[in-house]
Amino acid sequence: MEKKNNAEANALTPIGKNERKSWISMAFVQAGICVCVPSFLEGALLAEAMPVWPAIISGTLGYVIVVVVMSILGMMGCDLGMASCTLTKSTFGDKGGRYIVSLIFAINLIGWFGIQNGVCGEAFTNFMSEYAGIEVPLVVSNILWGIIMLLTAVFGMSALEKLDYVSIPFLIVVMALGTYLAIKEYGMSGMGKEVTQTMSFLGGVGLSFNFYAVGTITAADITRFQKSRKDTIKSVVWGVFPMGVITLVLGVLLTKIADNYDISMVLIAVGIPVFGVLALILSTWTTNSTNAYSAGLDIVMALGVPDHRRREVTIIAGLVGTVLGAVGILNHIEGFLSFLSFLVCPVGGVMMADYWIVGKGKAENWHPVKGFNWTGVASWALGAIIAYLFKIEYLGILAGFIIYLIVEKFVPSQSRGADGRLKEEKAS
């Protein structure tokens, strides 16, 4: 029991084999991340930019990319029991992982925590005013729900498991009920609306991926609790893909049928507001708790905080996001947070090349590098520039992967070891 508590308190300490969890429990956590208002919004944006079937197919292909990349990066976390920021100590060096990657991850996650929490707080304030006759100041609602969501992240993965075991089945039932009632209320005539295509098919694929970009690259934060590579793949495939596609499709259908992509708003419109607000709160809660949890890991590394202070750091990270969201600051930098995905994606490509190609996919070949690993840093920077120039975030993964392998041929990465050879080769 003591070991389990230590594992939850610590941020960067590898998760021991005896502390790993079942793939089913982690699949629920993965599913919880996917069900949120932005996931429905993704479907709405696709529905407004192209016909129904191209919207659904392109969005689904985006989730296929998410699942593939998450599985590859997730297996790295499973092999070593390490969080994403810790894994970067090889590819970027301990200083590169600390001052570049962890900071980018943390800023992005804290920002989105605050923004999504603001959506939840606003819905709660409106609900209490309209249906209970109680005026709850918006700032109070934001802080209240920010703290509630934050507490789950503070208690760690076990608390996230329990939350998702309850919330995911409930949300599935509510989504099915909402869809049925929307069709009953509005009919299916909206499905025949003609749409002037303003987005390419590949643009739709990219949009679908972008909504989950940071969660994809930081997959190891969750999968480090998996027992094997096989379990990692199963939890990602069965957790991410079904719920991702379901929310995508519902976003498309509800936009066409009810002219409102948000399942919670549809439930309110058809006369069951309590279910609507509960759906919005739970879907935000399951996603946002993970944002705060991962942000805590990144800040521990970025600021060099003692490893056993994960809980305290998570509280501070969540409170910062909550306060910034409550006072409206984050609404003005939402574009900047979206821009950060151009910087996040190449991180994954460089990490994959370093671990799977240079390190031959073997845990024993991974080791941290002192200072900056300039081979990884340069490859990441070039990959980010290419992704930004083409305005395709997921292109950064492929660009970072290829560039790293090319650069590494001329400037052998320090992750190979002091003499340019892998540790395994030196032993032989």
Short mmCIF file of C-alpha atoms in Angstrom, two decimals:
data_model
loop_
_atom_site.label_atom_id
_atom_site.label_comp_id
_atom_site.label_asym_id
_atom_site.label_seq_id
_atom_site.Cartn_x
_atom_site.Cartn_y
_atom_site.Cartn_z
CA MET A 1 0.00 0.00 0.00
CA GLU A 2 2.84 2.35 0.82
CA LYS A 3 4.36 1.81 -2.60
CA LYS A 4 1.08 2.64 -4.26
CA ASN A 5 0.80 5.89 -2.32
CA ASN A 6 4.36 6.84 -3.21
CA ALA A 7 3.70 6.16 -6.87
CA GLU A 8 0.71 8.49 -6.79
CA ALA A 9 2.63 11.18 -4.92
CA ASN A 10 5.64 11.11 -7.22
CA ALA A 11 5.75 12.50 -10.74
CA LEU A 12 8.83 11.27 -12.55
CA THR A 13 9.68 8.06 -10.68
CA PRO A 14 9.12 5.06 -12.99
CA ILE A 15 5.98 3.07 -12.22
CA GLY A 16 6.93 -0.38 -10.92
CA LYS A 17 5.57 -3.56 -12.47
CA ASN A 18 3.62 -4.33 -9.31
CA GLU A 19 1.84 -0.97 -9.56
CA ARG A 20 0.54 -1.39 -13.12
CA LYS A 21 -3.18 -1.49 -13.90
CA SER A 22 -5.47 -3.51 -16.16
CA TRP A 23 -5.96 -2.40 -19.75
CA ILE A 24 -9.70 -2.17 -19.18
CA SER A 25 -9.35 0.39 -16.38
CA MET A 26 -6.95 2.46 -18.49
CA ALA A 27 -9.32 2.20 -21.47
CA PHE A 28 -11.96 3.92 -19.35
CA VAL A 29 -9.49 6.72 -18.56
CA GLN A 30 -8.66 7.06 -22.26
CA ALA A 31 -12.36 7.16 -23.12
CA GLY A 32 -12.95 9.83 -20.51
CA ILE A 33 -10.43 12.11 -22.20
CA CYS A 34 -12.27 11.82 -25.54
CA VAL A 35 -15.75 12.77 -24.35
CA CYS A 36 -15.85 16.55 -24.04
CA VAL A 37 -17.49 19.57 -25.65
CA PRO A 38 -14.55 20.16 -28.07
CA SER A 39 -15.02 16.62 -29.43
CA PHE A 40 -18.63 17.43 -30.36
CA LEU A 41 -17.45 20.78 -31.74
CA GLU A 42 -15.07 18.92 -34.03
CA GLY A 43 -18.02 17.11 -35.60
CA ALA A 44 -19.89 20.39 -35.97
CA LEU A 45 -17.00 22.09 -37.76
CA LEU A 46 -16.71 19.17 -40.17
CA ALA A 47 -20.49 19.10 -40.75
CA GLU A 48 -20.50 22.79 -41.65
CA ALA A 49 -17.55 22.44 -44.01
CA MET A 50 -18.43 19.32 -46.02
CA PRO A 51 -21.21 16.77 -46.69
CA VAL A 52 -22.09 14.26 -43.97
CA TRP A 53 -20.19 11.17 -45.13
CA PRO A 54 -16.92 12.91 -46.06
CA ALA A 55 -17.13 14.67 -42.66
CA ILE A 56 -17.53 11.39 -40.78
CA ILE A 57 -14.92 9.48 -42.80
CA SER A 58 -12.27 12.20 -42.66
CA GLY A 59 -12.85 12.68 -38.94
CA THR A 60 -12.60 8.94 -38.36
CA LEU A 61 -9.30 8.76 -40.25
CA GLY A 62 -8.01 11.52 -38.00
CA TYR A 63 -8.74 9.30 -35.01
CA VAL A 64 -6.98 6.40 -36.73
CA ILE A 65 -3.82 8.53 -36.81
CA VAL A 66 -4.36 9.43 -33.16
CA VAL A 67 -4.65 5.76 -32.18
CA VAL A 68 -1.57 4.71 -34.16
CA VAL A 69 0.66 7.48 -32.80
CA MET A 70 -0.67 7.05 -29.25
CA SER A 71 0.01 3.32 -29.38
CA ILE A 72 3.59 3.82 -30.55
CA LEU A 73 4.40 6.52 -27.99
CA GLY A 74 2.32 4.74 -25.36
CA MET A 75 4.38 1.57 -25.64
CA MET A 76 7.47 3.63 -24.82
CA GLY A 77 5.85 4.77 -21.60
CA CYS A 78 4.80 1.22 -20.82
CA ASP A 79 8.30 -0.18 -21.48
CA LEU A 80 9.98 2.26 -19.11
CA GLY A 81 7.12 3.17 -16.75
CA MET A 82 7.88 6.83 -17.39
CA ALA A 83 5.81 9.93 -18.12
CA SER A 84 6.21 11.68 -21.48
CA CYS A 85 8.33 14.52 -20.12
CA THR A 86 10.76 12.03 -18.53
CA LEU A 87 11.08 10.09 -21.78
CA THR A 88 12.31 13.24 -23.53
CA LYS A 89 15.48 13.26 -21.40
CA SER A 90 17.00 10.97 -24.01
CA THR A 91 15.80 12.65 -27.20
CA PHE A 92 16.22 16.26 -26.03
CA GLY A 93 18.60 15.87 -23.10
CA ASP A 94 17.60 16.57 -19.52
CA LYS A 95 17.76 20.34 -20.05
CA GLY A 96 15.99 20.19 -23.42
CA GLY A 97 13.23 18.07 -21.94
CA ARG A 98 12.98 20.41 -18.98
CA TYR A 99 13.18 23.87 -20.55
CA ILE A 100 11.58 23.16 -23.94
CA VAL A 101 9.24 20.19 -23.96
CA SER A 102 7.90 20.25 -20.41
CA LEU A 103 7.19 23.99 -20.55
CA ILE A 104 5.32 23.67 -23.86
CA PHE A 105 3.28 20.75 -22.53
CA ALA A 106 2.50 22.48 -19.23
CA ILE A 107 1.41 25.81 -20.74
CA ASN A 108 -0.87 24.06 -23.21
CA LEU A 109 -2.48 21.75 -20.65
CA ILE A 110 -3.01 24.45 -18.02
CA GLY A 111 -4.52 26.76 -20.63
CA TRP A 112 -7.01 24.22 -21.89
CA PHE A 113 -7.87 23.20 -18.34
CA GLY A 114 -8.88 26.79 -17.65
CA ILE A 115 -10.82 27.22 -20.90
CA GLN A 116 -12.84 24.01 -20.53
CA ASN A 117 -13.45 24.73 -16.87
CA GLY A 118 -14.84 28.14 -17.91
CA VAL A 119 -17.35 26.42 -20.22
CA CYS A 120 -18.45 24.18 -17.37
CA GLY A 121 -18.75 27.06 -14.90
CA GLU A 122 -20.82 29.13 -17.30
CA ALA A 123 -23.23 26.26 -17.91
CA PHE A 124 -23.62 25.69 -14.18
CA THR A 125 -24.30 29.38 -13.48
CA ASN A 126 -26.90 29.55 -16.25
CA PHE A 127 -28.57 26.37 -15.05
CA MET A 128 -28.80 27.52 -11.43
CA SER A 129 -30.23 30.87 -12.49
CA GLU A 130 -32.76 29.56 -14.99
CA TYR A 131 -34.00 26.39 -13.29
CA ALA A 132 -33.24 26.87 -9.59
CA GLY A 133 -33.63 30.62 -9.30
CA ILE A 134 -30.25 30.91 -7.58
CA GLU A 135 -27.79 33.48 -8.86
CA VAL A 136 -24.30 32.01 -8.67
CA PRO A 137 -21.58 34.43 -9.84
CA LEU A 138 -19.68 33.07 -12.81
CA VAL A 139 -16.34 33.44 -11.04
CA VAL A 140 -17.65 31.37 -8.14
CA SER A 141 -18.88 28.62 -10.50
CA ASN A 142 -15.54 28.53 -12.32
CA ILE A 143 -13.53 28.27 -9.13
CA LEU A 144 -15.92 25.72 -7.58
CA TRP A 145 -15.76 23.32 -10.51
CA GLY A 146 -12.08 23.98 -11.07
CA ILE A 147 -11.32 22.81 -7.54
CA ILE A 148 -13.60 19.77 -7.85
CA MET A 149 -11.97 18.68 -11.13
CA LEU A 150 -8.56 19.42 -9.70
CA LEU A 151 -9.04 17.18 -6.68
CA THR A 152 -9.44 14.13 -8.92
CA ALA A 153 -6.11 14.91 -10.59
CA VAL A 154 -4.43 15.47 -7.23
CA PHE A 155 -5.38 12.01 -5.97
CA GLY A 156 -3.90 10.52 -9.15
CA MET A 157 -4.64 7.70 -11.53
CA SER A 158 -6.73 5.65 -9.11
CA ALA A 159 -9.16 8.57 -8.70
CA LEU A 160 -9.31 9.07 -12.48
CA GLU A 161 -10.18 5.38 -12.86
CA LYS A 162 -13.06 5.59 -10.39
CA LEU A 163 -14.43 8.75 -12.00
CA ASP A 164 -14.40 7.24 -15.49
CA TYR A 165 -15.91 3.91 -14.40
CA VAL A 166 -18.99 5.86 -13.30
CA SER A 167 -19.10 8.66 -15.85
CA ILE A 168 -18.47 6.83 -19.14
CA PRO A 169 -21.46 4.43 -18.94
CA PHE A 170 -23.67 7.35 -17.83
CA LEU A 171 -22.46 9.55 -20.70
CA ILE A 172 -23.05 6.78 -23.25
CA VAL A 173 -26.66 6.42 -22.07
CA VAL A 174 -27.18 10.20 -22.05
CA MET A 175 -25.73 10.59 -25.55
CA ALA A 176 -28.00 7.84 -26.88
CA LEU A 177 -31.01 9.40 -25.17
CA GLY A 178 -30.15 12.88 -26.43
CA THR A 179 -29.76 11.69 -29.99
CA TYR A 180 -33.09 9.83 -29.88
CA LEU A 181 -34.90 12.86 -28.46
CA ALA A 182 -33.27 15.20 -30.97
CA ILE A 183 -34.46 13.04 -33.86
CA LYS A 184 -37.93 12.81 -32.30
CA GLU A 185 -38.07 16.59 -31.80
CA TYR A 186 -36.49 17.85 -35.02
CA GLY A 187 -36.81 14.94 -37.44
CA MET A 188 -34.21 13.94 -40.00
CA SER A 189 -34.91 16.59 -42.62
CA GLY A 190 -31.77 18.49 -41.66
CA MET A 191 -29.63 15.61 -42.90
CA GLY A 192 -30.50 16.60 -46.46
CA LYS A 193 -29.14 20.14 -46.21
CA GLU A 194 -26.74 21.00 -48.96
CA VAL A 195 -23.30 22.15 -47.85
CA THR A 196 -20.80 24.14 -49.84
CA GLN A 197 -17.53 22.33 -49.22
CA THR A 198 -15.05 24.75 -47.67
CA MET A 199 -12.60 22.21 -46.30
CA SER A 200 -10.62 19.53 -48.10
CA PHE A 201 -10.83 15.88 -47.09
CA LEU A 202 -7.26 15.96 -45.77
CA GLY A 203 -8.13 19.16 -43.94
CA GLY A 204 -10.87 17.23 -42.16
CA VAL A 205 -8.40 14.50 -41.21
CA GLY A 206 -6.06 17.14 -39.82
CA LEU A 207 -8.82 18.89 -37.89
CA SER A 208 -9.82 15.62 -36.23
CA PHE A 209 -6.24 14.91 -35.17
CA ASN A 210 -5.63 18.45 -33.94
CA PHE A 211 -8.37 18.26 -31.33
CA TYR A 212 -6.42 15.48 -29.61
CA ALA A 213 -2.84 16.44 -30.54
CA VAL A 214 -1.43 17.13 -27.08
CA GLY A 215 -3.12 14.07 -25.56
CA THR A 216 -1.65 11.97 -28.36
CA ILE A 217 1.93 13.10 -27.84
CA THR A 218 1.67 12.81 -24.03
CA ALA A 219 0.18 9.30 -24.22
CA ALA A 220 2.86 7.88 -21.91
CA ASP A 221 1.46 9.87 -18.97
CA ILE A 222 -1.39 7.33 -18.95
CA THR A 223 0.17 4.23 -20.52
CA ARG A 224 3.07 4.11 -18.06
CA PHE A 225 0.55 2.33 -15.84
CA GLN A 226 0.05 -0.49 -18.37
CA LYS A 227 1.45 -3.97 -17.83
CA SER A 228 2.53 -4.72 -21.39
CA ARG A 229 2.71 -3.37 -24.94
CA LYS A 230 -0.29 -5.51 -25.83
CA ASP A 231 -2.32 -3.98 -22.99
CA THR A 232 -1.23 -0.52 -24.11
CA ILE A 233 -2.54 -1.06 -27.62
CA LYS A 234 -5.81 -2.54 -26.35
CA SER A 235 -6.47 0.34 -23.94
CA VAL A 236 -5.77 2.95 -26.62
CA VAL A 237 -7.77 1.23 -29.36
CA TRP A 238 -10.80 0.39 -27.19
CA GLY A 239 -10.65 3.57 -25.14
CA VAL A 240 -9.90 6.28 -27.69
CA PHE A 241 -11.32 5.07 -30.99
CA PRO A 242 -14.94 4.16 -30.10
CA MET A 243 -15.63 7.21 -27.93
CA GLY A 244 -13.75 9.53 -30.25
CA VAL A 245 -15.75 8.41 -33.27
CA ILE A 246 -19.05 8.36 -31.36
CA THR A 247 -18.66 11.98 -30.22
CA LEU A 248 -17.51 12.98 -33.69
CA VAL A 249 -20.54 11.37 -35.36
CA LEU A 250 -22.95 12.83 -32.81
CA GLY A 251 -21.44 16.27 -33.36
CA VAL A 252 -22.09 15.89 -37.09
CA LEU A 253 -25.62 14.52 -36.68
CA LEU A 254 -26.76 16.98 -34.02
CA THR A 255 -25.45 19.90 -36.05
CA LYS A 256 -27.48 18.72 -39.04
CA ILE A 257 -30.60 17.73 -37.12
CA ALA A 258 -30.86 20.20 -34.24
CA ASP A 259 -28.47 22.91 -35.43
CA ASN A 260 -26.60 22.49 -32.14
CA TYR A 261 -23.57 20.22 -31.81
CA ASP A 262 -23.48 20.23 -27.99
CA ILE A 263 -25.34 17.20 -26.61
CA SER A 264 -25.86 18.95 -23.27
CA MET A 265 -27.55 21.94 -24.94
CA VAL A 266 -29.74 19.59 -26.99
CA LEU A 267 -30.88 17.84 -23.82
CA ILE A 268 -31.74 21.20 -22.27
CA ALA A 269 -33.65 22.21 -25.41
CA VAL A 270 -35.76 19.04 -25.44
CA GLY A 271 -36.78 19.49 -21.80
CA ILE A 272 -34.37 17.50 -19.62
CA PRO A 273 -31.95 20.21 -18.43
CA VAL A 274 -30.64 18.26 -15.42
CA PHE A 275 -29.28 15.50 -17.67
CA GLY A 276 -27.89 18.16 -19.99
CA VAL A 277 -25.91 19.94 -17.31
CA LEU A 278 -24.76 16.66 -15.77
CA ALA A 279 -23.52 15.52 -19.19
CA LEU A 280 -21.59 18.75 -19.72
CA ILE A 281 -20.05 18.68 -16.23
CA LEU A 282 -19.04 15.02 -16.40
CA SER A 283 -17.64 15.23 -19.93
CA THR A 284 -15.57 18.26 -18.96
CA TRP A 285 -14.53 16.69 -15.66
CA THR A 286 -13.19 13.45 -17.18
CA THR A 287 -11.09 15.37 -19.71
CA ASN A 288 -9.97 18.23 -17.52
CA SER A 289 -8.76 16.08 -14.63
CA THR A 290 -6.33 14.43 -17.01
CA ASN A 291 -5.18 17.85 -18.27
CA ALA A 292 -4.35 18.89 -14.71
CA TYR A 293 -2.74 15.53 -13.92
CA SER A 294 -0.37 15.71 -16.91
CA ALA A 295 0.34 19.40 -16.32
CA GLY A 296 1.48 18.55 -12.81
CA LEU A 297 3.98 16.01 -14.15
CA ASP A 298 5.37 18.51 -16.63
CA ILE A 299 5.74 21.33 -14.12
CA VAL A 300 7.60 19.11 -11.67
CA MET A 301 10.20 18.52 -14.38
CA ALA A 302 10.18 22.04 -15.87
CA LEU A 303 10.73 23.79 -12.54
CA GLY A 304 12.92 21.14 -10.96
CA VAL A 305 10.49 20.63 -8.09
CA PRO A 306 11.19 17.66 -5.76
CA ASP A 307 9.59 14.60 -7.31
CA HIS A 308 7.40 13.75 -4.32
CA ARG A 309 5.66 17.14 -4.57
CA ARG A 310 3.48 16.12 -7.54
CA ARG A 311 0.25 16.64 -5.64
CA GLU A 312 1.11 20.15 -4.47
CA VAL A 313 2.32 21.14 -7.93
CA THR A 314 -0.86 19.77 -9.52
CA ILE A 315 -2.95 21.90 -7.17
CA ILE A 316 -1.01 25.03 -8.10
CA ALA A 317 -1.21 24.26 -11.84
CA GLY A 318 -4.96 23.71 -11.69
CA LEU A 319 -5.59 26.81 -9.60
CA VAL A 320 -3.58 28.94 -12.04
CA GLY A 321 -5.62 27.62 -14.96
CA THR A 322 -8.88 28.06 -13.05
CA VAL A 323 -8.17 31.65 -12.05
CA LEU A 324 -6.92 32.66 -15.50
CA GLY A 325 -10.04 31.13 -17.04
CA ALA A 326 -12.35 32.71 -14.47
CA VAL A 327 -11.09 36.24 -15.17
CA GLY A 328 -11.27 35.72 -18.95
CA ILE A 329 -7.57 35.92 -19.78
CA LEU A 330 -7.43 32.52 -21.48
CA ASN A 331 -10.16 33.46 -23.96
CA HIS A 332 -7.76 36.01 -25.45
CA ILE A 333 -4.92 33.51 -25.96
CA GLU A 334 -6.91 30.53 -27.27
CA GLY A 335 -5.27 31.03 -30.67
CA PHE A 336 -1.85 30.88 -29.03
CA LEU A 337 -2.73 27.62 -27.28
CA SER A 338 -3.82 26.17 -30.62
CA PHE A 339 -0.54 27.34 -32.15
CA LEU A 340 1.37 25.33 -29.54
CA SER A 341 0.19 22.11 -31.23
CA PHE A 342 2.60 22.94 -34.06
CA LEU A 343 5.37 22.75 -31.45
CA VAL A 344 4.01 19.69 -29.68
CA CYS A 345 3.60 17.30 -32.64
CA PRO A 346 7.26 17.18 -33.79
CA VAL A 347 8.21 16.17 -30.25
CA GLY A 348 6.41 12.87 -30.81
CA GLY A 349 8.08 12.24 -34.18
CA VAL A 350 11.58 12.84 -32.82
CA MET A 351 10.92 10.67 -29.76
CA MET A 352 9.68 7.79 -31.91
CA ALA A 353 12.71 7.94 -34.20
CA ASP A 354 15.11 8.01 -31.26
CA TYR A 355 13.50 5.12 -29.37
CA TRP A 356 12.31 2.80 -32.12
CA ILE A 357 14.97 3.30 -34.81
CA VAL A 358 18.14 4.52 -33.05
CA GLY A 359 17.37 2.60 -29.86
CA LYS A 360 15.89 -0.38 -31.73
CA GLY A 361 12.76 -0.27 -29.56
CA LYS A 362 14.55 -1.75 -26.55
CA ALA A 363 14.13 -0.29 -23.08
CA GLU A 364 17.73 -1.12 -22.16
CA ASN A 365 18.98 1.19 -24.93
CA TRP A 366 17.20 4.22 -23.48
CA HIS A 367 19.20 6.51 -21.20
CA PRO A 368 19.02 10.18 -20.21
CA VAL A 369 21.45 12.64 -21.78
CA LYS A 370 23.05 15.46 -19.81
CA GLY A 371 22.35 19.00 -20.95
CA PHE A 372 20.82 19.48 -24.42
CA ASN A 373 20.74 16.74 -27.03
CA TRP A 374 21.12 19.14 -29.96
CA THR A 375 20.37 16.46 -32.56
CA GLY A 376 16.89 16.08 -31.11
CA VAL A 377 16.37 19.80 -30.47
CA ALA A 378 17.35 20.80 -34.03
CA SER A 379 15.17 18.06 -35.57
CA TRP A 380 12.22 19.17 -33.46
CA ALA A 381 12.66 22.83 -34.44
CA LEU A 382 12.81 22.01 -38.16
CA GLY A 383 9.79 19.72 -37.89
CA ALA A 384 7.80 22.47 -36.16
CA ILE A 385 8.72 25.00 -38.87
CA ILE A 386 7.62 22.62 -41.64
CA ALA A 387 4.31 21.84 -39.88
CA TYR A 388 3.62 25.54 -39.38
CA LEU A 389 4.47 26.48 -42.97
CA PHE A 390 2.07 23.86 -44.32
CA LYS A 391 -0.46 24.56 -41.53
CA ILE A 392 -0.80 20.81 -40.90
CA GLU A 393 -0.03 19.95 -37.28
CA TYR A 394 0.28 16.19 -37.65
CA LEU A 395 2.78 16.69 -40.48
CA GLY A 396 5.16 17.73 -37.69
CA ILE A 397 5.22 14.13 -36.42
CA LEU A 398 6.37 12.75 -39.76
CA ALA A 399 8.75 15.67 -40.39
CA GLY A 400 10.35 15.36 -36.95
CA PHE A 401 10.74 11.59 -37.41
CA ILE A 402 12.42 11.82 -40.82
CA ILE A 403 14.58 14.85 -40.03
CA TYR A 404 15.90 13.23 -36.86
CA LEU A 405 16.98 10.11 -38.74
CA ILE A 406 18.73 12.22 -41.39
CA VAL A 407 20.46 14.54 -38.92
CA GLU A 408 21.42 11.61 -36.72
CA LYS A 409 23.38 10.06 -39.58
CA PHE A 410 25.67 13.11 -39.69
CA VAL A 411 25.58 14.12 -36.02
CA PRO A 412 25.10 10.92 -33.99
CA SER A 413 22.73 11.56 -31.12
CA GLN A 414 24.12 11.51 -27.61
CA SER A 415 21.34 9.05 -26.83
CA ARG A 416 23.55 6.43 -28.46
CA GLY A 417 26.14 6.84 -25.71
CA ALA A 418 29.42 8.70 -25.30
CA ASP A 419 31.20 6.81 -28.05
CA GLY A 420 28.32 6.87 -30.50
CA ARG A 421 27.26 3.28 -29.92
CA LEU A 422 24.22 1.89 -28.20
CA LYS A 423 24.72 0.59 -24.67
CA GLU A 424 23.69 -2.88 -25.78
CA GLU A 425 26.42 -2.88 -28.43
CA LYS A 426 29.06 -1.75 -25.92
CA ALA A 427 28.14 -4.61 -23.63
CA SER A 428 28.69 -7.09 -26.42
#
